Structure formats: structure tokens, C-alpha cells
Coordinates of C-alpha atoms in Angstrom, one line a residue:
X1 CA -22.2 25.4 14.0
X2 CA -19.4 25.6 11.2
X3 CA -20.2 25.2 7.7
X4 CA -19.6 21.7 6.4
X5 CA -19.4 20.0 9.9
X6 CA -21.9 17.3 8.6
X7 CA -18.9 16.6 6.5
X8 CA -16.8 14.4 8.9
X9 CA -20.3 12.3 10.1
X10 CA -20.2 9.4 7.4
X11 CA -16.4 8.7 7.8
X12 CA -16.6 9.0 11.5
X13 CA -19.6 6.5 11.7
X14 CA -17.2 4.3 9.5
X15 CA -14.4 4.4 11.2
X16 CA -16.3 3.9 15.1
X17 CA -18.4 0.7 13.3
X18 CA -15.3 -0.5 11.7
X19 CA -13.7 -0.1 15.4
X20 CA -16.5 -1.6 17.0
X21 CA -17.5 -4.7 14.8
X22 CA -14.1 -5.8 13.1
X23 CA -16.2 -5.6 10.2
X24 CA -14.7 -3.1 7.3
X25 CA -17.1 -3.6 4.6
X26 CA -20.3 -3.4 6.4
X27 CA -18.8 -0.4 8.6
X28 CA -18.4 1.6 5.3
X29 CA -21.6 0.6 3.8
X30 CA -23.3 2.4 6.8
X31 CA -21.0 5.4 6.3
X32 CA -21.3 5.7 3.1
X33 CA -25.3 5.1 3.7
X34 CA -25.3 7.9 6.1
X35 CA -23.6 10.4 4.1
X36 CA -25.7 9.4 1.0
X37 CA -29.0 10.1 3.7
X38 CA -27.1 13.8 4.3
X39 CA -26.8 14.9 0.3
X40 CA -30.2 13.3 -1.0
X41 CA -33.0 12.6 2.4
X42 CA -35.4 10.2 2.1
X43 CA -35.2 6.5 1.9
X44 CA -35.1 5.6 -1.8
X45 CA -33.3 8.6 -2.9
X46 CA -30.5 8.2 -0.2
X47 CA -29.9 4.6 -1.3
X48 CA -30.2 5.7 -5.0
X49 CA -27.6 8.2 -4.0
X50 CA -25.5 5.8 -2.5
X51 CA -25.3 3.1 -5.2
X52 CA -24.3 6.2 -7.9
X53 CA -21.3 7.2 -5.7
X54 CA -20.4 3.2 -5.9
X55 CA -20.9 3.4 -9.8
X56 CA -19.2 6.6 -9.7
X57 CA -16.2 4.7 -8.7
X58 CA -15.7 1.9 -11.1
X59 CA -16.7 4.6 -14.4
X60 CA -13.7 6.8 -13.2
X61 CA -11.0 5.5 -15.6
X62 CA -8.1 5.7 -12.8
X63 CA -10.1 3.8 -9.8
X64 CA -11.0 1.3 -12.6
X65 CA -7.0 0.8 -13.7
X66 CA -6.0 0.4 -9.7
X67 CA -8.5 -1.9 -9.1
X68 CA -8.1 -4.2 -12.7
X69 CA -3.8 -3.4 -11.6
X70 CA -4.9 -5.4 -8.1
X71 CA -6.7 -8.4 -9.9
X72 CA -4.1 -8.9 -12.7
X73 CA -1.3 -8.6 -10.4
X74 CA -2.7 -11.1 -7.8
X75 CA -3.2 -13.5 -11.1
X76 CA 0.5 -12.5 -12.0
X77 CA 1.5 -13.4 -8.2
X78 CA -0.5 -16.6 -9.3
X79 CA 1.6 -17.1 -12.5
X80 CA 4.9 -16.6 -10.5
X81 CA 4.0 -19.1 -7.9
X82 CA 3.1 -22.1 -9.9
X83 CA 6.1 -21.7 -12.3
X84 CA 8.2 -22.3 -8.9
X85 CA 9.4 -18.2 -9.1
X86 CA 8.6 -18.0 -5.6
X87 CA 9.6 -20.7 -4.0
X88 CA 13.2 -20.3 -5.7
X89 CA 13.3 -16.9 -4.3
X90 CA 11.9 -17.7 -0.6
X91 CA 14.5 -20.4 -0.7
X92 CA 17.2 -18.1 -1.5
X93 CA 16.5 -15.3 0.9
X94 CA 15.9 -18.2 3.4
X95 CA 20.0 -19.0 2.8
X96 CA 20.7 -14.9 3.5
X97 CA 18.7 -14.8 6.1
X98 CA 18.3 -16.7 9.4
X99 CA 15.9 -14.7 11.8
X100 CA 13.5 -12.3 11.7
X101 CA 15.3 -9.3 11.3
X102 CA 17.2 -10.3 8.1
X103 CA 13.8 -11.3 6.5
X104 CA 12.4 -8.1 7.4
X105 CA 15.5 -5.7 6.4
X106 CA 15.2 -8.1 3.1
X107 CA 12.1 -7.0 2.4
X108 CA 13.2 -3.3 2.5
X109 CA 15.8 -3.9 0.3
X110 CA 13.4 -5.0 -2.3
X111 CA 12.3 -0.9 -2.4
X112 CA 15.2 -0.8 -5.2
X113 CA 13.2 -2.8 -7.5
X114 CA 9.2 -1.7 -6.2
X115 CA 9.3 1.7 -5.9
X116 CA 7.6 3.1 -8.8
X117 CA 3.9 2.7 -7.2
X118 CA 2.6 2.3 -4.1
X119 CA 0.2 -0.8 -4.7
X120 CA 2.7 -2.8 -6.9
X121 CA 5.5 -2.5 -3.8
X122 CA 2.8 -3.4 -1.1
X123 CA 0.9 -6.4 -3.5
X124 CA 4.1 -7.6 -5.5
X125 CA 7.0 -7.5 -1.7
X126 CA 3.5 -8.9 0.6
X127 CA 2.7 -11.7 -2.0
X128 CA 6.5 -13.1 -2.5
X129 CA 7.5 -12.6 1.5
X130 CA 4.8 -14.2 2.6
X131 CA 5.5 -17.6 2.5
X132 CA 9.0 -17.1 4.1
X133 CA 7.2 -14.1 6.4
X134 CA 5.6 -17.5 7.9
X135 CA 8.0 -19.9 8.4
X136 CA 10.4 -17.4 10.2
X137 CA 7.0 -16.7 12.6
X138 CA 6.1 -13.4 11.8
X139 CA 3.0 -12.0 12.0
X140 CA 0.4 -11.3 8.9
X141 CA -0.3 -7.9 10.6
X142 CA 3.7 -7.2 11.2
X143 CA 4.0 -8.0 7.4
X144 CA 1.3 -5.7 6.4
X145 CA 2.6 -2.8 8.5
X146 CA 6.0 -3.5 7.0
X147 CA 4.6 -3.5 3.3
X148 CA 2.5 -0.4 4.3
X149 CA 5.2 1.8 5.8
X150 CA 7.6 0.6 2.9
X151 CA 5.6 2.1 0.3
X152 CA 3.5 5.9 0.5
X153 CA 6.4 6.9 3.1
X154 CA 9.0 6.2 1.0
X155 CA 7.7 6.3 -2.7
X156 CA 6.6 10.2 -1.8
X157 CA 9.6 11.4 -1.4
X158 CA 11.4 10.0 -4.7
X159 CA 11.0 12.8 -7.2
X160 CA 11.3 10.8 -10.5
X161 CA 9.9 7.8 -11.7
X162 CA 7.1 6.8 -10.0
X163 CA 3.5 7.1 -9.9
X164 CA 2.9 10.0 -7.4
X165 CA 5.3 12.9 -9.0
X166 CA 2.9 14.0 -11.6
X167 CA 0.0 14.2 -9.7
X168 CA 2.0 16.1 -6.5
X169 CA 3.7 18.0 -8.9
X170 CA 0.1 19.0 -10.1
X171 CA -1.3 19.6 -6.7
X172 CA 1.7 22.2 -6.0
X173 CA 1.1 23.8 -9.6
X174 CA -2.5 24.4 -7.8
X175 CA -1.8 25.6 -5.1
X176 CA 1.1 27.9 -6.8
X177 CA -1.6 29.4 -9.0
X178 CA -3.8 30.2 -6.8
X179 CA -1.5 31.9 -4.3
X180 CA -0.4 34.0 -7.1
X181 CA 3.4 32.9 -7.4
X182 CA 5.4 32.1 -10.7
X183 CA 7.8 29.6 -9.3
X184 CA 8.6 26.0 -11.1
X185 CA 6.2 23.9 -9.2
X186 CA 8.6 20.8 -9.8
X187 CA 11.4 22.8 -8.4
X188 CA 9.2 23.5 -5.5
X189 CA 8.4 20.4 -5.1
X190 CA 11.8 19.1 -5.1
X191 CA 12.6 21.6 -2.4
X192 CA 10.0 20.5 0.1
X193 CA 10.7 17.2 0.0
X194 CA 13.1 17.5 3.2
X195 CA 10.3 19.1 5.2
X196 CA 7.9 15.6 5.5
X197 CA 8.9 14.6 8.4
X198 CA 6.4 12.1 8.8
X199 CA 7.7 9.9 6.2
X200 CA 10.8 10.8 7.4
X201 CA 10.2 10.0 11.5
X202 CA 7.7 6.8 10.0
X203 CA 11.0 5.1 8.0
X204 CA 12.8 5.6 11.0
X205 CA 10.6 4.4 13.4
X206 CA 10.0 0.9 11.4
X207 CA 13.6 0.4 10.8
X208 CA 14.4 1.0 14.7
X209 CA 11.6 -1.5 15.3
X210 CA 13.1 -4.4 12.9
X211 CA 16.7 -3.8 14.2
X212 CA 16.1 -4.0 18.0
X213 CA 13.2 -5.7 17.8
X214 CA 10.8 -3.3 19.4
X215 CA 7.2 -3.3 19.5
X216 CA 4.3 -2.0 21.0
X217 CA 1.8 -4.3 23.2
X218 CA -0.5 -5.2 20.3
X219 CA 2.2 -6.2 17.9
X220 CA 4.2 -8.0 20.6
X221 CA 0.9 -9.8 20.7
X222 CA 0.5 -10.7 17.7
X223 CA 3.9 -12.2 17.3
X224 CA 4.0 -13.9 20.3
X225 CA 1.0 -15.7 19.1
X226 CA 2.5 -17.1 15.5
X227 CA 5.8 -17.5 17.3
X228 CA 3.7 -20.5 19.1
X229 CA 1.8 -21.3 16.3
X230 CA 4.8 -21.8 14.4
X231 CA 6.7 -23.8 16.8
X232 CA 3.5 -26.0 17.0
X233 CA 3.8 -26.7 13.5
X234 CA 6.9 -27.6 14.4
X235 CA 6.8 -30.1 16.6
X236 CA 3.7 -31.3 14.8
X237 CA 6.0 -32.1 11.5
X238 CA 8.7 -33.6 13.5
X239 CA 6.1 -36.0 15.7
X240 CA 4.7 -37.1 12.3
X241 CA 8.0 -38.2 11.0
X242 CA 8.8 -41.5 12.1
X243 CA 5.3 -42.9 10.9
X244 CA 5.5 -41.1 7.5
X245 CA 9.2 -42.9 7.9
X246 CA 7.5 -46.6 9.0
X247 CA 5.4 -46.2 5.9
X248 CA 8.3 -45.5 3.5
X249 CA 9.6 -48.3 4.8
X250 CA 7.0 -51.2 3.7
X251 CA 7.3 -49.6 -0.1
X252 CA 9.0 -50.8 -2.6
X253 CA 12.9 -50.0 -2.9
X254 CA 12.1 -49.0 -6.7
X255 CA 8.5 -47.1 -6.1
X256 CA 10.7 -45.3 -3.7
X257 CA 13.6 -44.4 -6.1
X258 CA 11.1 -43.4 -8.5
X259 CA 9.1 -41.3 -5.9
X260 CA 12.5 -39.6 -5.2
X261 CA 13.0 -39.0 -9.1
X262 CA 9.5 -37.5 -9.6
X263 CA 10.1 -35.1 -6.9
X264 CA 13.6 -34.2 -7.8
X265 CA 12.5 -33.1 -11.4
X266 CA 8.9 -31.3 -10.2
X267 CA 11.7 -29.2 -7.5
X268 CA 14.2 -28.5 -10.2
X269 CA 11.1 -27.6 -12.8
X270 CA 9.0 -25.3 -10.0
X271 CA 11.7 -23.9 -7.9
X272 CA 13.9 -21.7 -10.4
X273 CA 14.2 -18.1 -8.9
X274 CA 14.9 -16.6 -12.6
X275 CA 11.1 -17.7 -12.7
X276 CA 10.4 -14.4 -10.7
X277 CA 12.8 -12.7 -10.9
X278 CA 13.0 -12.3 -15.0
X279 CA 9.2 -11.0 -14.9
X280 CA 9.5 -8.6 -12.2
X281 CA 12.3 -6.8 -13.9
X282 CA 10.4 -6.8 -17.6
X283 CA 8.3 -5.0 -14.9
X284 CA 10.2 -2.2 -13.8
X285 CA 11.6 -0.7 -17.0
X286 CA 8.1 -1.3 -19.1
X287 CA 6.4 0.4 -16.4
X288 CA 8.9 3.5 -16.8
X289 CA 8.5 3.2 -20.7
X290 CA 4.4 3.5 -20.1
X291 CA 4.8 6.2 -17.9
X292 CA 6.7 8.1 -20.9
X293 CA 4.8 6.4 -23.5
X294 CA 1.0 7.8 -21.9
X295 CA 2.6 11.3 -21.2
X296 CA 4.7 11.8 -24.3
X297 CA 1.7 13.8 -26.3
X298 CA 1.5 16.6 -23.6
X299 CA 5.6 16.9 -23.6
X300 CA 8.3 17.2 -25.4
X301 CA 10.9 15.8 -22.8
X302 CA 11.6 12.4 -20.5
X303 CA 11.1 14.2 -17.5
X304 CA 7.9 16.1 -18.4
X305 CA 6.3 13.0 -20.2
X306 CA 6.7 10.9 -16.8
X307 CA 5.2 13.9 -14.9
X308 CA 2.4 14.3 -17.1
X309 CA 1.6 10.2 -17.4
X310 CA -1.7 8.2 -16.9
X311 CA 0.3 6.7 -13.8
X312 CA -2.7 4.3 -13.4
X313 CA -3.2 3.3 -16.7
X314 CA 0.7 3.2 -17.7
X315 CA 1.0 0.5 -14.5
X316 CA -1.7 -1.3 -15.6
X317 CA -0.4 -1.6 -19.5
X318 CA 3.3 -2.6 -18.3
X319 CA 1.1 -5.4 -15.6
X320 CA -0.8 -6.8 -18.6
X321 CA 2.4 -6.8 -21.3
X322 CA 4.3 -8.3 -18.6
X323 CA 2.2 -11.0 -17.4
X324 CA 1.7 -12.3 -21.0
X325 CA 5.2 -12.3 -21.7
X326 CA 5.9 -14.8 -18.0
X327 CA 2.8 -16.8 -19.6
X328 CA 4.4 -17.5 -22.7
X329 CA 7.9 -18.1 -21.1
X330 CA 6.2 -20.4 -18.4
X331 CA 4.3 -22.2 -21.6
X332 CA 8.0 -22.8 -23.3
X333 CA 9.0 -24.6 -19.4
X334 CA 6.4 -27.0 -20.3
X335 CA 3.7 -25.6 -17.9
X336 CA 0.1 -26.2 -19.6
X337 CA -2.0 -23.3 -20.8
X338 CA -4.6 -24.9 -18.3
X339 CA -2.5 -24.8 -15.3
X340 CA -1.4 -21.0 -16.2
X341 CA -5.3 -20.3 -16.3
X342 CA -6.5 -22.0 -13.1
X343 CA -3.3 -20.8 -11.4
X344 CA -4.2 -17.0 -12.5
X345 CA -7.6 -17.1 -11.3
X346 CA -7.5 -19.1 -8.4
X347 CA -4.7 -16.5 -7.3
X348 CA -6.8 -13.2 -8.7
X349 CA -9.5 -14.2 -7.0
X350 CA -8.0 -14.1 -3.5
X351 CA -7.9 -10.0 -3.4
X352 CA -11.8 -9.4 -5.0
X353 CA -12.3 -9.1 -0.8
X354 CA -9.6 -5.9 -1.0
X355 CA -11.3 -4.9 -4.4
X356 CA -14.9 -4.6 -2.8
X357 CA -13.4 -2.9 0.4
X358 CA -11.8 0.0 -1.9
X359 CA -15.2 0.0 -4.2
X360 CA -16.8 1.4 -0.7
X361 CA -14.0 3.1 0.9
X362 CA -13.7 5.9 -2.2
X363 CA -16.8 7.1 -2.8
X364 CA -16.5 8.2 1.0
X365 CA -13.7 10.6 0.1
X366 CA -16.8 12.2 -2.6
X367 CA -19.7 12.2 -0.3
X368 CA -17.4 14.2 2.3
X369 CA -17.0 17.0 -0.6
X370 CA -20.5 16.7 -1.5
X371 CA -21.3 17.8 2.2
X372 CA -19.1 20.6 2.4
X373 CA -15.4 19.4 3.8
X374 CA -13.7 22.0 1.3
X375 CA -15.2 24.8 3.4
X376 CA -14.9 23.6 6.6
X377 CA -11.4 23.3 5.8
X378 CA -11.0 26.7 4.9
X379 CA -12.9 27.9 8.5
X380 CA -10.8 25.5 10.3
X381 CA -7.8 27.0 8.7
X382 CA -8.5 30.5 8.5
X383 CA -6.0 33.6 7.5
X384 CA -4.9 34.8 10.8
X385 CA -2.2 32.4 12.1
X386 CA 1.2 33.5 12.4
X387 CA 3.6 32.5 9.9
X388 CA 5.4 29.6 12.1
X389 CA 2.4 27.9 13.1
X390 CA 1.2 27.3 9.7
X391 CA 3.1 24.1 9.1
X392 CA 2.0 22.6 12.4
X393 CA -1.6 23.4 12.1
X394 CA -1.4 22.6 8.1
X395 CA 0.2 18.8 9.2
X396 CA -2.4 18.5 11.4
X397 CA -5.4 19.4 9.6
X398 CA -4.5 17.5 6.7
X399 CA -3.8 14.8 8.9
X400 CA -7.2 14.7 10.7
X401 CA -8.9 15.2 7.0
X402 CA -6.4 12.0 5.3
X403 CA -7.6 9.9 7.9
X404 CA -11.4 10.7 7.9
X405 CA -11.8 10.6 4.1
X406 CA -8.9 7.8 3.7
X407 CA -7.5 9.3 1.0
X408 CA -3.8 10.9 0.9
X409 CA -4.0 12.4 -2.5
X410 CA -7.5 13.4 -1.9
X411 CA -6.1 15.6 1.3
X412 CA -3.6 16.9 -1.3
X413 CA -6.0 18.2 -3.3
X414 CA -8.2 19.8 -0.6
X415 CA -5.2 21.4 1.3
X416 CA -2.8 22.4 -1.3
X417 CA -4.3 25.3 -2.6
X418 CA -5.5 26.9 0.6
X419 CA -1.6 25.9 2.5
X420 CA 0.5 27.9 -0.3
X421 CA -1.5 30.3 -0.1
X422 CA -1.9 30.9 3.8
X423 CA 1.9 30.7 4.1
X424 CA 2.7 33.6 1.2
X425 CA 0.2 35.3 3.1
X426 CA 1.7 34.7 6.7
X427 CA 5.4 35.1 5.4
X428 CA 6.3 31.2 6.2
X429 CA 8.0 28.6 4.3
X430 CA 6.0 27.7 1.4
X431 CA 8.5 24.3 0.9
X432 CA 7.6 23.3 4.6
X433 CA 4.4 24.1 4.1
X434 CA 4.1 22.1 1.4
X435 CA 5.8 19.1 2.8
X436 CA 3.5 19.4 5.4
X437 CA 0.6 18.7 3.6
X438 CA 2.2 15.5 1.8
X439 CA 3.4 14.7 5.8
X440 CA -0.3 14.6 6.6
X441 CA -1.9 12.9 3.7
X442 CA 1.0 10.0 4.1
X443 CA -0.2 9.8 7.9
X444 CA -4.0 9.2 7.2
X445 CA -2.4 7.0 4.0
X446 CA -0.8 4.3 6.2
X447 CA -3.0 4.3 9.6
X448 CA -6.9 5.0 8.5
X449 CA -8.9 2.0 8.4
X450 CA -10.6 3.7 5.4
X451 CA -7.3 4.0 3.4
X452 CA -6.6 2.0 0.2
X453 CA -3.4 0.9 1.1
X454 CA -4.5 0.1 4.5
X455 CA -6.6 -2.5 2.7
X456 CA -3.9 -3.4 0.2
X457 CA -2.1 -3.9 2.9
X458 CA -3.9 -6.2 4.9
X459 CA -5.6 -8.0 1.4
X460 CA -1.6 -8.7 0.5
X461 CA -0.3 -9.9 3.7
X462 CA -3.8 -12.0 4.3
X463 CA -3.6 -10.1 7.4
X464 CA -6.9 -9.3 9.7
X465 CA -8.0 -5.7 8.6
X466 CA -8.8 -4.2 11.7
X467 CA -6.3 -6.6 13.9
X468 CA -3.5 -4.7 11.4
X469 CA -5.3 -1.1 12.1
X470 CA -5.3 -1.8 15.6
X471 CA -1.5 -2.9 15.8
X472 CA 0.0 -0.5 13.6
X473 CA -1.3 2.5 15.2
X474 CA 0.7 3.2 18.3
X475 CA 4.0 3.4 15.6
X476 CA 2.3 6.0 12.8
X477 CA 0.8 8.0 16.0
X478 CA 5.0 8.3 17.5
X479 CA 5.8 9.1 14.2
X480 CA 2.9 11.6 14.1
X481 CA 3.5 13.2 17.1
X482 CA 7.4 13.5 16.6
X483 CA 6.9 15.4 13.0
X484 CA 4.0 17.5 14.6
X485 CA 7.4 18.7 17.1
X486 CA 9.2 18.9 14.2
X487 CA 7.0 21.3 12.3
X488 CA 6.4 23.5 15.5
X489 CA 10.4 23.7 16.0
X490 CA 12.3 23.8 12.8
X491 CA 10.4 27.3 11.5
X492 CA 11.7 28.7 14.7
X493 CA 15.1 28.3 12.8
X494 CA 14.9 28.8 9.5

């Protein structure tokens, strides 16, 4: 039996409960349960063992910032809803766009202004679509496959500026090291970028999808049903009308004009798109400015600082400065200080679900190394492949081990230093094989049920969680299977 094999049992068990019941958190419990059984047996020190690796979680100062980003930001959603930023902006894209497909190409557009993290493009884009992302009758799950599929795919390949560089960067520096070879790890980096395909093929495959309208027999499903839904609303408005119309009619010519006053000032007070749109760009450059501010004491330069920042922590800083500063302009539009508090927290708490749901899911990624994965990675691997084969097999592997542990830049770090390595060794690409680990851990990123921005995903778009697995599986497992091709051809040629 190889080495570590007992490694894959508590994410396995998670993912065929989670499969089975429709029921994430209790699935992961188990898992997590299991694998806490494998590293301490017996009853009471398994569950002791268990509750530590949840603990584990919220003392590690960058799970803590991610999950504190996730409340404050739903609060901020809050904020931006009640001030009218929302509506204003629904109401606007709503004039730009008449179907389907120009609400969803809108929503890609937004990357320009989101794409510095991963969980601020997928919470902020889900949380302002989604009330137009229901009146043109499209799905939760369509939205959450668009939000997910919008953000790690894309955000991993921009090499500046955003909250992955410094931590990939890192993971090649590793991996670099250990393999022995002096190149600039950012320059490598930079370099490999054109080799992960699956983010690559995945982009493609969405925006073919939203521009002929093509989906798979799940999705179709799905959209089907809130196509009807939708229409029944429809007809359910229109029916109620002319009674609503009666009843307006035995009222009082004045009441009425005063009605129609009332509602004409609450519209032009809560329906002002500069509402959002003035916060969420304080957003983007403070968020740049923390990213240089956090790193600045480890480097002299911009570019250094921003690849040495607290990514998590600088996010969360530019969140908190940014929703105080809407608060106080919101407070100046004549909004009370109670309706910004009840606003906030009746928003925030919407996504403690998705919070709990990632306070399970990561300590899986740690019971997995606990039990071994590291070396059976290294078995699995091995050091006799040819040179060609090692991007495949490296895609694949990391892959299989993103998707079991549900954690992309937990993969990184696993298969980074053993893929350099392998393909110095081999005499293959180190860029492709490089980008083929980042390929892999983006795959397990955006289809494990396990993943964090799975959840995100589905907490955003108030989508079912395992409905939205479910649906968006047969398009990441296309893309998977096309950039698996890709990685078995292209060495051939280069």
C-alpha cells in the first residue's frame, strides 16, 4: 500500500457525503471527523483533535482576515444597498442591457474594476448582479458559476496587483531553490503564465457558453426552471394590477399626489448609482496602497512591496477604511446612523452560512498533510518520467490533489517544489511545468465542493451549494480535459 494513501480518506468521505446528502456542512464535519480519528484514535482524542484543527483555523491570522473580509464586505454590500447604490446600478445596466447575454458579458466586464482578489470579485460582482441576475431569469447556480469562473481563472494569470502574485511568486521561489536553479522566480513566473491552459480553455469555455447560449443538461435545467418562475411572477404582477388600480381609485386625489411625491423623493434619495459606484472605486486604489503599505518594510520598490504584501490583511484594511468612509457619506445623504447599522448587520449576517462552511472546509487541507499527502505525492510522482509527460502528469496530479483537499494554493505549495524539480531533472519546460501546477490548483479551485470559492460562490449568488457543484461540473471537466490535450501536445513542439 503506498505511503500516505490514508491521506485522500477524509476528503473523499467529504466529498461522497456532500454528493450524497446535499448537505456541505455536515459532509465535512464527518470528513474532517474521520481524518481527525486517522492522526489521534480513540474517541475523545479524535474529537479533541478535530475541534484544534477548527481552532487552528480561525488563530491563523490570514484565514481570520478572509473570513472577517467576507462579513464586512457582505455588511458593505448592506451599506451600498440601502443607500440606493444598487438599485441605481441594476437600473443602469438594465438600460445597456436587454437579455441574458448582455447581463452576463456585463458582469465580465466588471473584471476591470474586481480583479485584485479572488473573494472581493466573486462577493462584490455576485451581490450587485443579483438582483438584475433575477429579473432577466437567470439562474442562482449560472450566477455562481459565472462569479466563480470570473475570478481564480482570470485573477491567476495577472502578474501585478492582486492578491495571488506574492504568494505564486513565493511558491516558484520554492520550488526554484530546491531544484537548485538561480533564475528570477518573478521572471519565471511571468514566463509560465501562457502555459495554464486551464484558465485559459475555462475563460473560453464560459464566454462560448454566454454568447451562444450553450449549456449542459443540468444548467439548461436550472434555467429553464427560473425562466418559468420568472414569467410566473410575471403574470402574477400584471393579474394583480387592476385591483391594486380599483383601490387607487377610491383614494383621495390629494393622498394620491402625496403618495406619488413620497415615492418620487425615497427613488431619487435610494437609487443614485454614484452611491456604489464612488465606494467601490475608493476600493480599488486603497486596496493597491495596502498591498504596498503591508509589504513596504521587506522592500525597497513598488513592485517588490506588492509581492511581498499581507494580501489578506491589506484587503481587509482597504474593506474596513472603505466602508467607514460610504458610512459617513451615506450619513451626510441623510441616511440615520440606525438604518446604516441594521442595514450592515442584517446584510453581514447573510454569509455566516459560507463563513462556517470554510471554518470546516480548511482544516481538511491540514489533516490531509498530517496523514501523509506530501509523500504520497512524491510516490505518485516519482523521477522516472520522461521529460514531455511531466506537464501532463503534473496537471493532473495537482488536479486530483486541489480537488480532494479544496485548496488551490494549498496544491501550489505541495507540488511546486517537487514539479521544478522533476522537469530540470527530466530536461522539460520548467515554465510549462510550472503553469501546470497553477492549471491544476485553478481546476480543483472552481469545481471541488470543498473549495472556498466554491462556497463563496454559491454563499454570493444565494445559489444551492451542491445544485451549483453539480451544474458547473460538466464545463471545468471540458476545460479540464482540453488543457490535459494541451499539456500532452504542446511539449511535443517546443
Amino acid at each position: 500500500m503506498p505511503e500516505g494513501i490514508f491521506a485522500i480518506l477524509p476528503p473523499l468521505v467529504a466529498i461522497i457525503l456532500a454528493w450524497a446528502t446535499k448537505q456541505i456542512i455536515p459532509a465535512l464535519l464527518t470528513g474532517l471527523l474521520v481524518g481527525s480519528f486517522l492522526v489521534e484514535p480513540g474517541l475523545l482524542t479524535g474529537l479533541a483533535k478535530m475541534i484544534e484543527y477548527v481552532e487552528a483555523t480561525f488563530l491563523d491570522q490570514g484565514n481570520l482576515d478572509v473570513l472577517l473580509f467576507l462579513y464586512v464586505f457582505s455588511g458593505f454590500v448592506g451599506l451600498l444597498h440601502m443607500s440606493g447604490g444598487i438599485r441605481g446600478f441594476a437600473r443602469w445596466v438594465g438600460k445597456k442591457t436587454e437579455n441574458k447575454k448582455g447581463t452576463l458579458l456585463a458582469l465580465w466586464a466588471t473584471e476591470i474594476v474586481t480583479f485584485l482578489d479572488c473573494a472581493y470579485r466573486v462577493v462584490a460582482t455576485g451581490m450587485i448582479f443579483k438582483p438584475l441576475v433575477d429579473k432577466r431569469g437567470i439562474s442562482r447556480e449560472r450566477l455562481a458559476f459565472m462569479l466563480n469562473n470570473s475570478a481564480s481563472p482570470v485573477v491567476i494569470m495577472i502578474p501585478i496587483a492582486t492578491t495571488f502574485v506574492g504568494f505564486m511568486v513565493g511558491t516558484v521561489a520554492t520550488g526554484l531553490k530546491v531544484a537548485g536553479i538561480g533564475s528570477s522566480p518573478y521572471i519565471t513566473f511571468l514566463k509560465s503564465i501562457p502555459f495554464n491552459f486551464f484558465s485559459i480553455v475555462s475563460i473560453l469555455v464560459v464566454l462560448f457558453s454566454i454568447i451562444f447560449d450553450f449549456n449542459f443538461k443540468k444548467m439548461r435545467e436550472l434555467e429553464r426552471d427560473e425562466s418559468r418562475r420568472e414569467l410566473r411572477n410575471d403574470s402574477s404582477n400584471i393579474t394583480s394590477r387592476p385591483a391594486m388600480d380599483m383601490e387607487m381609485g377610491n383614494m383621495d386625489g390629494m393622498e394620491m399626489m402625496g403618495m406619488n411625491n413620497e415615492n418620487s423623493k425615497a427613488n431619487n434619495r435610494n437609487s443614485h448609482i454614484l452611491n456604489l459606484v464612488i465606494p467601490i472605486l475608493l476600493l480599488l486604489p486603497l486596496s493597491v496602497y495596502m498591498m504596498w503599505w503591508t509589504g513596504q518594510d521587506e522592500a525597497g520598490t513598488f513592485m517588490r512591496a506588492i509581492i511581498n504584501a499581507e494580501s489578506s490583511r491589506a484587503m481587509f484594511l482597504a474593506l474596513v477604511i472603505t466602508t467607514i468612509l460610504a458610512a459617513v457619506i451615506y450619513l451626510f445623504q441623510g441616511f440615520s446612523l440606525k438604518e446604516l447599522t441594521n442595514s450592515f448587520f442584517k446584510q453581514a449576517n447573510k454569509i455566516i452560512h459560507t463563513i462556517a462552511i470554510l471554518a470546516v472546509a480548511w482544516p481538511i487541507a491540514d489533516v490531509t498533510k498530517d496523514l501523509g499527502l506530501p509523500r504520497l505525492i512524491t510516490t505518485t510522482m516519482g523521477d522516472n518520467l520522461s521529460g514531455p509527460f511531466v506537464p501532463v502528469i503534473t496537471f493532473i496530479v495537482t488536479g486530483l490533489v486541489a480537488y480532494f483537499i479544496g485548496s488551490s494554493w494549498g496544491s501550489f505549495a505541495l507540488l511546486m517544489p517537487i514539479s521544478i524539480p522533476l522537469a530540470a531533472i527530466t530536461g522539460g519546460s520548467i515554465p510549462m511545468a510550472i503553469g501546470a501546477v497553477f492549471a491544476g490548483g485553478t481546476f480543483g479551485d472552481v469545481t471541488s465542493p470543498l473549495s472556498g470559492m466554491t462556497v463563496m460562490a454559491a454563499g454570493a449568488a444565494e445559489a444551492d451549494h451542491m445544485e451549483y457543484v453539480e451544474a458547473q461540473m460538466p464545463y471545468n471537466l471540458t476545460a479540464f480535459f482540453i488543457a490535459a490535450l494541451l499539456f500532452l501536445v504542446v511539449p511535443i513542439f517546443i
